[in-house]
PDB file of C-alpha atoms in Angstrom:
ATOM      1  CA  UNK M   1     116.502  56.633  95.477  1.00 43.00           C
ATOM      2  CA  UNK M   2     118.038  58.973  98.009  1.00 43.00           C
ATOM      3  CA  UNK M   3     121.535  60.187  97.101  1.00 46.00           C
ATOM      4  CA  UNK M   4     124.154  60.863  99.769  1.00 44.00           C
ATOM      5  CA  UNK M   5     126.865  63.489  99.923  1.00 47.00           C
ATOM      6  CA  UNK M   6     130.203  62.582 101.503  1.00 45.00           C
ATOM      7  CA  UNK M   7     131.886  65.255 103.619  1.00 45.00           C
ATOM      8  CA  UNK M   8     135.638  65.764 104.105  1.00 44.00           C
ATOM      9  CA  UNK M   9     135.633  63.723 107.314  1.00 45.00           C
ATOM     10  CA  UNK M  10     134.015  60.791 105.423  1.00 42.00           C
ATOM     11  CA  UNK M  11     130.619  61.072 107.048  1.00 45.00           C
ATOM     12  CA  UNK M  12     127.540  60.814 104.877  1.00 46.00           C
ATOM     13  CA  UNK M  13     124.760  63.379 105.093  1.00 44.00           C
ATOM     14  CA  UNK M  14     121.551  63.812 103.135  1.00 44.00           C
ATOM     15  CA  UNK M  15     121.578  66.683 100.609  1.00 45.00           C
ATOM     16  CA  UNK M  16     118.763  68.366 102.543  1.00 49.00           C
ATOM     17  CA  UNK M  17     120.944  68.426 105.658  1.00 46.00           C
ATOM     18  CA  UNK M  18     123.873  69.919 103.737  1.00 50.00           C
ATOM     19  CA  UNK M  19     121.547  72.564 102.300  1.00 50.00           C
ATOM     20  CA  UNK M  20     120.275  73.417 105.785  1.00 49.00           C
ATOM     21  CA  UNK M  21     123.855  73.808 107.018  1.00 56.00           C
ATOM     22  CA  UNK M  22     124.594  76.123 104.074  1.00 61.00           C
ATOM     23  CA  UNK M  23     121.499  78.161 104.917  1.00 63.00           C
ATOM     24  CA  UNK M  24     122.702  78.508 108.504  1.00 64.00           C
ATOM     25  CA  UNK M  25     126.123  79.657 107.319  1.00 73.00           C
ATOM     26  CA  UNK M  26     124.499  82.328 105.141  1.00 79.00           C
ATOM     27  CA  UNK M  27     122.023  83.452 107.807  1.00 85.00           C
ATOM     28  CA  UNK M  28     124.382  83.827 110.746  1.00 88.00           C
ATOM     29  CA  UNK M  29     126.537  86.632 109.234  1.00 91.00           C
ATOM     30  CA  UNK M  30     123.392  88.570 108.288  1.00 92.00           C
ATOM     31  CA  UNK M  31     122.050  88.474 111.848  1.00 90.00           C
ATOM     32  CA  UNK M  32     125.482  89.323 113.255  1.00 89.00           C
ATOM     33  CA  UNK M  33     125.952  92.288 110.913  1.00 91.00           C
ATOM     34  CA  UNK M  34     122.506  93.648 111.758  1.00 90.00           C
ATOM     35  CA  UNK M  35     123.285  93.529 115.479  1.00 84.00           C
ATOM     36  CA  UNK M  36     126.616  95.301 114.960  1.00 85.00           C
ATOM     37  CA  UNK M  37     124.767  98.097 113.144  1.00 86.00           C
ATOM     38  CA  UNK M  38     122.269  98.393 116.011  1.00 80.00           C
ATOM     39  CA  UNK M  39     125.116  98.635 118.515  1.00 76.00           C
ATOM     40  CA  UNK M  40     126.794 101.339 116.467  1.00 76.00           C
ATOM     41  CA  UNK M  41     123.475 103.203 116.340  1.00 73.00           C
ATOM     42  CA  UNK M  42     123.705 103.825 120.078  1.00 66.00           C
ATOM     43  CA  UNK M  43     126.663 106.065 119.305  1.00 65.00           C
ATOM     44  CA  UNK M  44     124.520 108.017 116.837  1.00 67.00           C
ATOM     45  CA  UNK M  45     121.776 108.262 119.468  1.00 67.00           C
ATOM     46  CA  UNK M  46     124.186 110.030 121.805  1.00 66.00           C
ATOM     47  CA  UNK M  47     124.265 113.093 119.524  1.00 75.00           C
ATOM     48  CA  UNK M  48     120.459 113.251 119.313  1.00 80.00           C
ATOM     49  CA  UNK M  49     119.904 113.948 122.993  1.00 75.00           C
ATOM     50  CA  UNK M  50     118.450 117.419 122.353  1.00 83.00           C
ATOM     51  CA  UNK M  51     116.258 116.427 119.426  1.00 89.00           C
ATOM     52  CA  UNK M  52     112.560 115.645 120.147  1.00 91.00           C
ATOM     53  CA  UNK M  53     112.305 111.898 120.611  1.00 88.00           C
ATOM     54  CA  UNK M  54     109.094 111.260 118.693  1.00 91.00           C
ATOM     55  CA  UNK M  55     110.091 113.594 115.871  1.00 94.00           C
ATOM     56  CA  UNK M  56     113.399 111.801 115.468  1.00 92.00           C
ATOM     57  CA  UNK M  57     111.670 108.404 115.339  1.00 93.00           C
ATOM     58  CA  UNK M  58     109.178 109.747 112.782  1.00 96.00           C
ATOM     59  CA  UNK M  59     111.953 111.004 110.499  1.00 96.00           C
ATOM     60  CA  UNK M  60     114.015 107.833 110.914  1.00 95.00           C
ATOM     61  CA  UNK M  61     111.277 105.321 110.210  1.00 97.00           C
ATOM     62  CA  UNK M  62     109.459 107.468 107.653  1.00 97.00           C
ATOM     63  CA  UNK M  63     112.600 107.925 105.568  1.00 97.00           C
ATOM     64  CA  UNK M  64     113.456 104.232 105.918  1.00 97.00           C
ATOM     65  CA  UNK M  65     109.999 103.273 104.657  1.00 97.00           C
ATOM     66  CA  UNK M  66     110.415 105.502 101.592  1.00 97.00           C
ATOM     67  CA  UNK M  67     113.862 104.057 100.871  1.00 97.00           C
ATOM     68  CA  UNK M  68     112.632 100.480 101.188  1.00 97.00           C
ATOM     69  CA  UNK M  69     109.423 100.892  99.176  1.00 96.00           C
ATOM     70  CA  UNK M  70     110.999 100.506  95.685  1.00 96.00           C
ATOM     71  CA  UNK M  71     112.548  97.170  96.693  1.00 95.00           C
ATOM     72  CA  UNK M  72     109.478  95.435  98.110  1.00 95.00           C
ATOM     73  CA  UNK M  73     108.490  93.741  94.840  1.00 91.00           C
ATOM     74  CA  UNK M  74     105.749  94.205  92.274  1.00 92.00           C
ATOM     75  CA  UNK M  75     103.321  92.082  94.298  1.00 94.00           C
ATOM     76  CA  UNK M  76     103.764  94.076  97.525  1.00 95.00           C
ATOM     77  CA  UNK M  77     100.249  95.519  97.454  1.00 95.00           C
ATOM     78  CA  UNK M  78      98.703  92.111  96.880  1.00 95.00           C
ATOM     79  CA  UNK M  79     100.607  90.617  99.799  1.00 96.00           C
ATOM     80  CA  UNK M  80      99.578  93.485 102.067  1.00 96.00           C
ATOM     81  CA  UNK M  81      95.914  93.152 101.052  1.00 95.00           C
ATOM     82  CA  UNK M  82      96.086  89.438 101.839  1.00 95.00           C
ATOM     83  CA  UNK M  83      97.011  90.116 105.475  1.00 95.00           C
ATOM     84  CA  UNK M  84      94.309  89.441 108.031  1.00 95.00           C
ATOM     85  CA  UNK M  85      93.207  91.919 110.684  1.00 95.00           C
ATOM     86  CA  UNK M  86      95.085  89.850 113.255  1.00 95.00           C
ATOM     87  CA  UNK M  87      98.302  90.082 111.251  1.00 96.00           C
ATOM     88  CA  UNK M  88      97.911  93.865 110.910  1.00 97.00           C
ATOM     89  CA  UNK M  89      97.406  94.070 114.666  1.00 96.00           C
ATOM     90  CA  UNK M  90     100.606  92.082 115.132  1.00 95.00           C
ATOM     91  CA  UNK M  91     102.497  94.489 112.858  1.00 97.00           C
ATOM     92  CA  UNK M  92     101.166  97.467 114.820  1.00 97.00           C
ATOM     93  CA  UNK M  93     102.215  95.812 118.076  1.00 96.00           C
ATOM     94  CA  UNK M  94     105.629  94.961 116.629  1.00 96.00           C
ATOM     95  CA  UNK M  95     106.207  98.611 115.681  1.00 96.00           C
ATOM     96  CA  UNK M  96     104.848  99.928 118.981  1.00 96.00           C
ATOM     97  CA  UNK M  97     106.707  97.504 121.262  1.00 94.00           C
ATOM     98  CA  UNK M  98     109.847  96.561 119.362  1.00 92.00           C
ATOM     99  CA  UNK M  99     110.644  99.910 117.744  1.00 93.00           C
ATOM    100  CA  UNK M 100     108.983 103.060 119.133  1.00 93.00           C
ATOM    101  CA  UNK M 101     108.387 101.589 122.593  1.00 92.00           C
ATOM    102  CA  UNK M 102     111.855 100.057 122.855  1.00 89.00           C
ATOM    103  CA  UNK M 103     113.611 103.350 122.111  1.00 83.00           C
ATOM    104  CA  UNK M 104     111.313 105.262 124.457  1.00 84.00           C
ATOM    105  CA  UNK M 105     111.944 102.746 127.258  1.00 86.00           C
ATOM    106  CA  UNK M 106     115.718 103.095 126.894  1.00 80.00           C
ATOM    107  CA  UNK M 107     115.511 106.896 127.031  1.00 78.00           C
ATOM    108  CA  UNK M 108     113.188 106.762 130.060  1.00 80.00           C
ATOM    109  CA  UNK M 109     115.429 104.277 131.840  1.00 80.00           C
ATOM    110  CA  UNK M 110     118.510 106.450 131.349  1.00 72.00           C
ATOM    111  CA  UNK M 111     116.810 109.362 133.116  1.00 76.00           C
ATOM    112  CA  UNK M 112     117.265 107.613 136.473  1.00 76.00           C
ATOM    113  CA  UNK M 113     119.713 104.834 135.657  1.00 72.00           C
ATOM    114  CA  UNK M 114     123.157 104.644 134.161  1.00 66.00           C
ATOM    115  CA  UNK M 115     123.169 103.368 130.550  1.00 66.00           C
ATOM    116  CA  UNK M 116     124.680 100.059 131.651  1.00 65.00           C
ATOM    117  CA  UNK M 117     121.461  99.084 133.432  1.00 70.00           C
ATOM    118  CA  UNK M 118     119.129  98.906 130.381  1.00 75.00           C
ATOM    119  CA  UNK M 119     122.062  97.473 128.452  1.00 71.00           C
ATOM    120  CA  UNK M 120     122.338  94.519 130.815  1.00 73.00           C
ATOM    121  CA  UNK M 121     118.576  93.943 130.689  1.00 79.00           C
ATOM    122  CA  UNK M 122     118.566  93.971 126.880  1.00 78.00           C
ATOM    123  CA  UNK M 123     121.509  91.578 126.962  1.00 74.00           C
ATOM    124  CA  UNK M 124     119.177  89.013 128.536  1.00 78.00           C
ATOM    125  CA  UNK M 125     116.914  88.993 125.464  1.00 81.00           C
ATOM    126  CA  UNK M 126     118.484  85.828 123.978  1.00 82.00           C
ATOM    127  CA  UNK M 127     117.582  83.893 127.113  1.00 82.00           C
ATOM    128  CA  UNK M 128     113.968  85.082 126.968  1.00 81.00           C
ATOM    129  CA  UNK M 129     113.632  84.333 123.247  1.00 84.00           C
ATOM    130  CA  UNK M 130     115.240  80.900 123.685  1.00 81.00           C
ATOM    131  CA  UNK M 131     112.456  80.077 126.150  1.00 83.00           C
ATOM    132  CA  UNK M 132     109.445  81.906 124.660  1.00 84.00           C
ATOM    133  CA  UNK M 133     109.702  80.857 120.996  1.00 79.00           C
ATOM    134  CA  UNK M 134     109.810  77.087 121.665  1.00 81.00           C
ATOM    135  CA  UNK M 135     106.932  77.333 124.130  1.00 81.00           C
ATOM    136  CA  UNK M 136     104.813  79.217 121.572  1.00 81.00           C
ATOM    137  CA  UNK M 137     105.590  76.475 119.045  1.00 76.00           C
ATOM    138  CA  UNK M 138     104.674  73.709 121.487  1.00 80.00           C
ATOM    139  CA  UNK M 139     108.163  72.300 122.029  1.00 81.00           C
ATOM    140  CA  UNK M 140     110.794  72.311 124.732  1.00 81.00           C
ATOM    141  CA  UNK M 141     113.640  74.864 124.717  1.00 76.00           C
ATOM    142  CA  UNK M 142     116.913  73.514 123.377  1.00 76.00           C
ATOM    143  CA  UNK M 143     119.561  73.135 126.027  1.00 75.00           C
ATOM    144  CA  UNK M 144     122.424  74.160 123.741  1.00 74.00           C
ATOM    145  CA  UNK M 145     120.594  77.354 122.727  1.00 70.00           C
ATOM    146  CA  UNK M 146     119.919  78.201 126.368  1.00 71.00           C
ATOM    147  CA  UNK M 147     123.601  77.652 127.098  1.00 72.00           C
ATOM    148  CA  UNK M 148     124.659  80.015 124.310  1.00 69.00           C
ATOM    149  CA  UNK M 149     122.065  82.580 125.369  1.00 65.00           C
ATOM    150  CA  UNK M 150     123.347  82.479 128.945  1.00 71.00           C
ATOM    151  CA  UNK M 151     126.901  83.138 127.735  1.00 72.00           C
ATOM    152  CA  UNK M 152     125.612  86.139 125.795  1.00 65.00           C
ATOM    153  CA  UNK M 153     123.848  87.509 128.894  1.00 64.00           C
ATOM    154  CA  UNK M 154     126.974  87.110 131.038  1.00 70.00           C
ATOM    155  CA  UNK M 155     128.979  88.877 128.347  1.00 64.00           C
ATOM    156  CA  UNK M 156     126.530  91.785 128.425  1.00 59.00           C
ATOM    157  CA  UNK M 157     127.161  92.271 132.112  1.00 60.00           C
ATOM    158  CA  UNK M 158     130.925  91.981 131.635  1.00 61.00           C
ATOM    159  CA  UNK M 159     131.018  94.512 128.796  1.00 54.00           C
ATOM    160  CA  UNK M 160     128.778  97.084 130.464  1.00 54.00           C
ATOM    161  CA  UNK M 161     128.893  96.266 134.165  1.00 55.00           C
ATOM    162  CA  UNK M 162     126.138  97.549 136.444  1.00 54.00           C
ATOM    163  CA  UNK M 163     125.404 101.123 137.390  1.00 59.00           C
ATOM    164  CA  UNK M 164     123.334 103.404 139.579  1.00 69.00           C
ATOM    165  CA  UNK M 165     119.603 102.976 139.251  1.00 75.00           C
ATOM    166  CA  UNK M 166     116.293 103.088 141.089  1.00 79.00           C
ATOM    167  CA  UNK M 167     112.923 101.381 140.778  1.00 82.00           C
ATOM    168  CA  UNK M 168     111.886 103.416 137.760  1.00 84.00           C
ATOM    169  CA  UNK M 169     115.176 102.694 135.997  1.00 82.00           C
ATOM    170  CA  UNK M 170     114.758  98.969 136.547  1.00 84.00           C
ATOM    171  CA  UNK M 171     111.107  99.076 135.433  1.00 89.00           C
ATOM    172  CA  UNK M 172     111.862 100.909 132.198  1.00 88.00           C
ATOM    173  CA  UNK M 173     114.876  98.655 131.590  1.00 85.00           C
ATOM    174  CA  UNK M 174     112.493  95.712 131.863  1.00 88.00           C
ATOM    175  CA  UNK M 175     110.281  97.407 129.276  1.00 91.00           C
ATOM    176  CA  UNK M 176     113.306  97.736 126.988  1.00 88.00           C
ATOM    177  CA  UNK M 177     113.932  94.014 127.389  1.00 87.00           C
ATOM    178  CA  UNK M 178     110.306  93.330 126.465  1.00 91.00           C
ATOM    179  CA  UNK M 179     110.721  95.512 123.376  1.00 92.00           C
ATOM    180  CA  UNK M 180     113.846  93.668 122.273  1.00 86.00           C
ATOM    181  CA  UNK M 181     112.148  90.305 122.729  1.00 89.00           C
ATOM    182  CA  UNK M 182     108.996  91.502 120.968  1.00 91.00           C
ATOM    183  CA  UNK M 183     110.980  92.716 117.959  1.00 90.00           C
ATOM    184  CA  UNK M 184     111.981  89.113 117.267  1.00 87.00           C
ATOM    185  CA  UNK M 185     109.033  87.091 118.553  1.00 90.00           C
ATOM    186  CA  UNK M 186     106.218  89.199 117.084  1.00 93.00           C
ATOM    187  CA  UNK M 187     107.775  89.125 113.616  1.00 93.00           C
ATOM    188  CA  UNK M 188     107.871  85.337 113.277  1.00 90.00           C
ATOM    189  CA  UNK M 189     104.298  84.750 111.967  1.00 91.00           C
ATOM    190  CA  UNK M 190     104.388  87.659 109.476  1.00 94.00           C
ATOM    191  CA  UNK M 191     107.899  87.116 108.129  1.00 94.00           C
ATOM    192  CA  UNK M 192     106.868  84.277 105.827  1.00 92.00           C
ATOM    193  CA  UNK M 193     103.955  86.032 104.004  1.00 94.00           C
ATOM    194  CA  UNK M 194     105.747  89.387 103.672  1.00 96.00           C
ATOM    195  CA  UNK M 195     109.421  88.551 103.382  1.00 95.00           C
ATOM    196  CA  UNK M 196     112.281  90.582 104.912  1.00 96.00           C
ATOM    197  CA  UNK M 197     112.076  93.677 102.700  1.00 96.00           C
ATOM    198  CA  UNK M 198     108.314  94.170 102.694  1.00 97.00           C
ATOM    199  CA  UNK M 199     108.113  93.402 106.411  1.00 97.00           C
ATOM    200  CA  UNK M 200     110.817  95.987 107.135  1.00 97.00           C
ATOM    201  CA  UNK M 201     109.127  98.628 104.976  1.00 97.00           C
ATOM    202  CA  UNK M 202     105.702  97.963 106.494  1.00 97.00           C
ATOM    203  CA  UNK M 203     106.739  98.091 110.146  1.00 97.00           C
ATOM    204  CA  UNK M 204     108.763 101.251 109.445  1.00 97.00           C
ATOM    205  CA  UNK M 205     105.689 102.922 107.957  1.00 97.00           C
ATOM    206  CA  UNK M 206     103.541 101.857 110.898  1.00 98.00           C
ATOM    207  CA  UNK M 207     106.211 102.990 113.392  1.00 97.00           C
ATOM    208  CA  UNK M 208     106.420 106.414 111.718  1.00 97.00           C
ATOM    209  CA  UNK M 209     102.660 106.900 112.145  1.00 97.00           C
ATOM    210  CA  UNK M 210     102.821 105.762 115.764  1.00 97.00           C
ATOM    211  CA  UNK M 211     105.763 108.066 116.499  1.00 96.00           C
ATOM    212  CA  UNK M 212     103.872 111.021 114.997  1.00 96.00           C
ATOM    213  CA  UNK M 213     100.854 110.221 117.183  1.00 95.00           C
ATOM    214  CA  UNK M 214     103.052 110.059 120.295  1.00 93.00           C
ATOM    215  CA  UNK M 215     104.753 113.337 119.382  1.00 94.00           C
ATOM    216  CA  UNK M 216     101.539 115.243 118.801  1.00 94.00           C
ATOM    217  CA  UNK M 217     100.065 113.904 122.052  1.00 93.00           C
ATOM    218  CA  UNK M 218     103.083 114.456 124.300  1.00 89.00           C
ATOM    219  CA  UNK M 219     105.024 117.347 122.760  1.00 89.00           C
ATOM    220  CA  UNK M 220     102.330 119.198 120.842  1.00 90.00           C
ATOM    221  CA  UNK M 221     103.534 121.623 118.196  1.00 88.00           C
ATOM    222  CA  UNK M 222     107.173 121.156 119.225  1.00 90.00           C
ATOM    223  CA  UNK M 223     107.295 117.446 118.374  1.00 93.00           C
ATOM    224  CA  UNK M 224     109.177 118.070 115.112  1.00 93.00           C
ATOM    225  CA  UNK M 225     111.821 120.618 114.188  1.00 93.00           C
ATOM    226  CA  UNK M 226     114.509 121.078 111.587  1.00 93.00           C
ATOM    227  CA  UNK M 227     117.651 119.164 112.640  1.00 93.00           C
ATOM    228  CA  UNK M 228     121.066 120.792 112.574  1.00 92.00           C
ATOM    229  CA  UNK M 229     123.935 119.332 110.553  1.00 91.00           C
ATOM    230  CA  UNK M 230     125.102 116.839 113.170  1.00 89.00           C
ATOM    231  CA  UNK M 231     121.576 115.715 113.984  1.00 91.00           C
ATOM    232  CA  UNK M 232     120.725 115.356 110.292  1.00 93.00           C
ATOM    233  CA  UNK M 233     123.780 113.161 109.731  1.00 91.00           C
ATOM    234  CA  UNK M 234     122.873 110.984 112.713  1.00 89.00           C
ATOM    235  CA  UNK M 235     119.253 110.637 111.576  1.00 93.00           C
ATOM    236  CA  UNK M 236     120.353 109.784 108.039  1.00 94.00           C
ATOM    237  CA  UNK M 237     122.694 107.099 109.394  1.00 90.00           C
ATOM    238  CA  UNK M 238     119.897 105.710 111.553  1.00 90.00           C
ATOM    239  CA  UNK M 239     117.438 105.599 108.665  1.00 94.00           C
ATOM    240  CA  UNK M 240     119.534 104.563 105.669  1.00 94.00           C
ATOM    241  CA  UNK M 241     122.046 102.229 107.316  1.00 93.00           C
ATOM    242  CA  UNK M 242     120.790 101.000 110.684  1.00 91.00           C
ATOM    243  CA  UNK M 243     117.126 100.687 109.702  1.00 94.00           C
ATOM    244  CA  UNK M 244     117.115  99.912 105.962  1.00 96.00           C
ATOM    245  CA  UNK M 245     120.219  97.714 105.847  1.00 95.00           C
ATOM    246  CA  UNK M 246     120.045  96.492 109.435  1.00 93.00           C
ATOM    247  CA  UNK M 247     116.360  95.500 109.458  1.00 94.00           C
ATOM    248  CA  UNK M 248     116.544  93.687 106.127  1.00 96.00           C
ATOM    249  CA  UNK M 249     119.689  91.802 107.184  1.00 95.00           C
ATOM    250  CA  UNK M 250     118.102  90.942 110.543  1.00 93.00           C
ATOM    251  CA  UNK M 251     114.932  89.505 109.058  1.00 94.00           C
ATOM    252  CA  UNK M 252     116.848  87.706 106.299  1.00 95.00           C
ATOM    253  CA  UNK M 253     119.034  86.129 108.963  1.00 94.00           C
ATOM    254  CA  UNK M 254     116.037  85.264 111.118  1.00 92.00           C
ATOM    255  CA  UNK M 255     114.311  83.724 108.101  1.00 92.00           C
ATOM    256  CA  UNK M 256     117.283  81.412 107.600  1.00 91.00           C
ATOM    257  CA  UNK M 257     118.271  80.425 111.143  1.00 89.00           C
ATOM    258  CA  UNK M 258     115.171  81.176 113.217  1.00 87.00           C
ATOM    259  CA  UNK M 259     114.458  83.711 115.949  1.00 85.00           C
ATOM    260  CA  UNK M 260     116.186  81.716 118.695  1.00 82.00           C
ATOM    261  CA  UNK M 261     119.588  81.544 117.051  1.00 84.00           C
ATOM    262  CA  UNK M 262     119.352  84.984 115.420  1.00 86.00           C
ATOM    263  CA  UNK M 263     118.749  86.632 118.790  1.00 83.00           C
ATOM    264  CA  UNK M 264     121.945  85.086 120.142  1.00 80.00           C
ATOM    265  CA  UNK M 265     123.806  87.597 117.987  1.00 84.00           C
ATOM    266  CA  UNK M 266     122.250  90.483 119.927  1.00 77.00           C
ATOM    267  CA  UNK M 267     125.206  89.902 122.214  1.00 74.00           C
ATOM    268  CA  UNK M 268     127.187  91.906 119.659  1.00 78.00           C
ATOM    269  CA  UNK M 269     125.060  95.000 120.302  1.00 73.00           C
ATOM    270  CA  UNK M 270     126.813  96.178 123.510  1.00 69.00           C
ATOM    271  CA  UNK M 271     130.180  95.172 122.048  1.00 72.00           C
ATOM    272  CA  UNK M 272     129.630  97.419 119.018  1.00 73.00           C
ATOM    273  CA  UNK M 273     128.221 100.176 121.238  1.00 68.00           C
ATOM    274  CA  UNK M 274     131.194 100.056 123.590  1.00 67.00           C
ATOM    275  CA  UNK M 275     133.681  99.935 120.723  1.00 71.00           C
ATOM    276  CA  UNK M 276     132.203 102.911 118.853  1.00 64.00           C
ATOM    277  CA  UNK M 277     131.350 105.135 121.837  1.00 56.00           C
ATOM    278  CA  UNK M 278     134.878 106.650 122.007  1.00 59.00           C
ATOM    279  CA  UNK M 279     134.407 107.954 118.450  1.00 58.00           C
ATOM    280  CA  UNK M 280     132.063 110.659 119.748  1.00 49.00           C
ATOM    281  CA  UNK M 281     133.529 110.922 123.236  1.00 46.00           C
ATOM    282  CA  UNK M 282     130.653 109.201 125.055  1.00 43.00           C
ATOM    283  CA  UNK M 283     132.561 106.274 126.532  1.00 45.00           C
ATOM    284  CA  UNK M 284     135.751 104.273 126.712  1.00 46.00           C
ATOM    285  CA  UNK M 285     136.778 100.797 125.639  1.00 46.00           C
ATOM    286  CA  UNK M 286     139.211  99.237 128.084  1.00 49.00           C
ATOM    287  CA  UNK M 287     140.400  95.879 129.326  1.00 47.00           C
ATOM    288  CA  UNK M 288     137.136  95.017 131.082  1.00 45.00           C
ATOM    289  CA  UNK M 289     135.056  95.725 127.975  1.00 44.00           C
ATOM    290  CA  UNK M 290     137.519  93.749 125.853  1.00 47.00           C
ATOM    291  CA  UNK M 291     137.191  90.766 128.210  1.00 48.00           C
ATOM    292  CA  UNK M 292     133.411  90.857 127.903  1.00 46.00           C
ATOM    293  CA  UNK M 293     133.686  91.120 124.128  1.00 43.00           C
ATOM    294  CA  UNK M 294     135.941  88.071 124.061  1.00 48.00           C
ATOM    295  CA  UNK M 295     133.447  86.120 126.148  1.00 46.00           C
ATOM    296  CA  UNK M 296     130.688  86.978 123.691  1.00 46.00           C
ATOM    297  CA  UNK M 297     132.795  86.179 120.654  1.00 48.00           C
ATOM    298  CA  UNK M 298     133.658  82.779 122.120  1.00 48.00           C
ATOM    299  CA  UNK M 299     129.965  81.916 121.969  1.00 45.00           C
ATOM    300  CA  UNK M 300     130.135  82.206 118.176  1.00 46.00           C
ATOM    301  CA  UNK M 301     131.383  78.639 117.555  1.00 41.00           C
ATOM    302  CA  UNK M 302     128.634  77.401 119.835  1.00 43.00           C
ATOM    303  CA  UNK M 303     126.045  79.174 117.722  1.00 44.00           C
ATOM    304  CA  UNK M 304     127.460  77.487 114.659  1.00 40.00           C
ATOM    305  CA  UNK M 305     127.289  74.112 116.352  1.00 38.00           C
ATOM    306  CA  UNK M 306     123.637  74.745 117.212  1.00 37.00           C
ATOM    307  CA  UNK M 307     122.877  75.147 113.517  1.00 37.00           C
ATOM    308  CA  UNK M 308     124.788  72.011 112.578  1.00 34.00           C
ATOM    309  CA  UNK M 309     123.145  69.890 115.270  1.00 31.00           C
ATOM    310  CA  UNK M 310     119.678  71.175 114.372  1.00 33.00           C
ATOM    311  CA  UNK M 311     120.248  70.388 110.727  1.00 30.00           C
ATOM    312  CA  UNK M 312     121.381  66.830 111.455  1.00 29.00           C
ATOM    313  CA  UNK M 313     118.417  66.191 113.730  1.00 28.00           C
ATOM    314  CA  UNK M 314     115.973  67.538 111.122  1.00 30.00           C
ATOM    315  CA  UNK M 315     117.591  65.381 108.451  1.00 30.00           C
ATOM    316  CA  UNK M 316     117.286  62.245 110.568  1.00 32.00           C
ATOM    317  CA  UNK M 317     113.630  62.929 111.220  1.00 33.00           C
ATOM    318  CA  UNK M 318     112.966  63.323 107.510  1.00 35.00           C
ATOM    319  CA  UNK M 319     114.692  60.008 106.836  1.00 37.00           C
TER     320      UNK M 319
END
């Protein structure tokens, strides 16, 4: 016989629904924290402007892979051997598009566009994910998720505004958007068999190899050099905190609440970037940025409601 749990407002819910709500509550902070770390990483990127791009990515992802390896579990090798060729191709594409390619697209865009331009494009990622993921799963996009994603995109424009650009800047900004979307969408089928930690370690290892290949092809012998003190600190922050902690938190959050809702928290990326930029003298945080941050933060309750509604619907269908 099915047992019921009574909530404080005297409504009855199935235990499975209550458990799903608890999972959402645990997953949302993980996704939010990961996005805050990514936003803060833009500040670290600003001090790496003179360091070879591919070499920096190689050091970042290579070190992150080594740090993650001891925590992947005793059955990590067995799980990796069980992957199909198609899944390995997906991992390679995830690393190329969502990691190495994304960072390269942002750098290329900022050569002819102000940083706000790729920032606004990346801020539209929740809208794209809210449409693409349901279509890939054979269902219709959820209206409430689209609404929250639209608020996030508007907040991105408010926080960062729009800046000078040209055709190349817009094109590379579009590539950055594709990378941000790919980082979430491409990971969905391989997250279940690998888990957050092994998935993070694997894609970091693949990205390090890809970055080395890009460096040797484009920069030749100068693709890697010894970083100075400031660059070393920035690279260490990027590897140990943003990548190791951030990636694991992101995929743990995505595992609990799904790619659609997890990507809504990417709205915190420009907020964190704008808030931390003054620390290294690369930007300011004024009234306009604060207004955009408030708009994005107001979407938080909506994200919570999405989880609650989804859980109730799933519970009713099981009944």
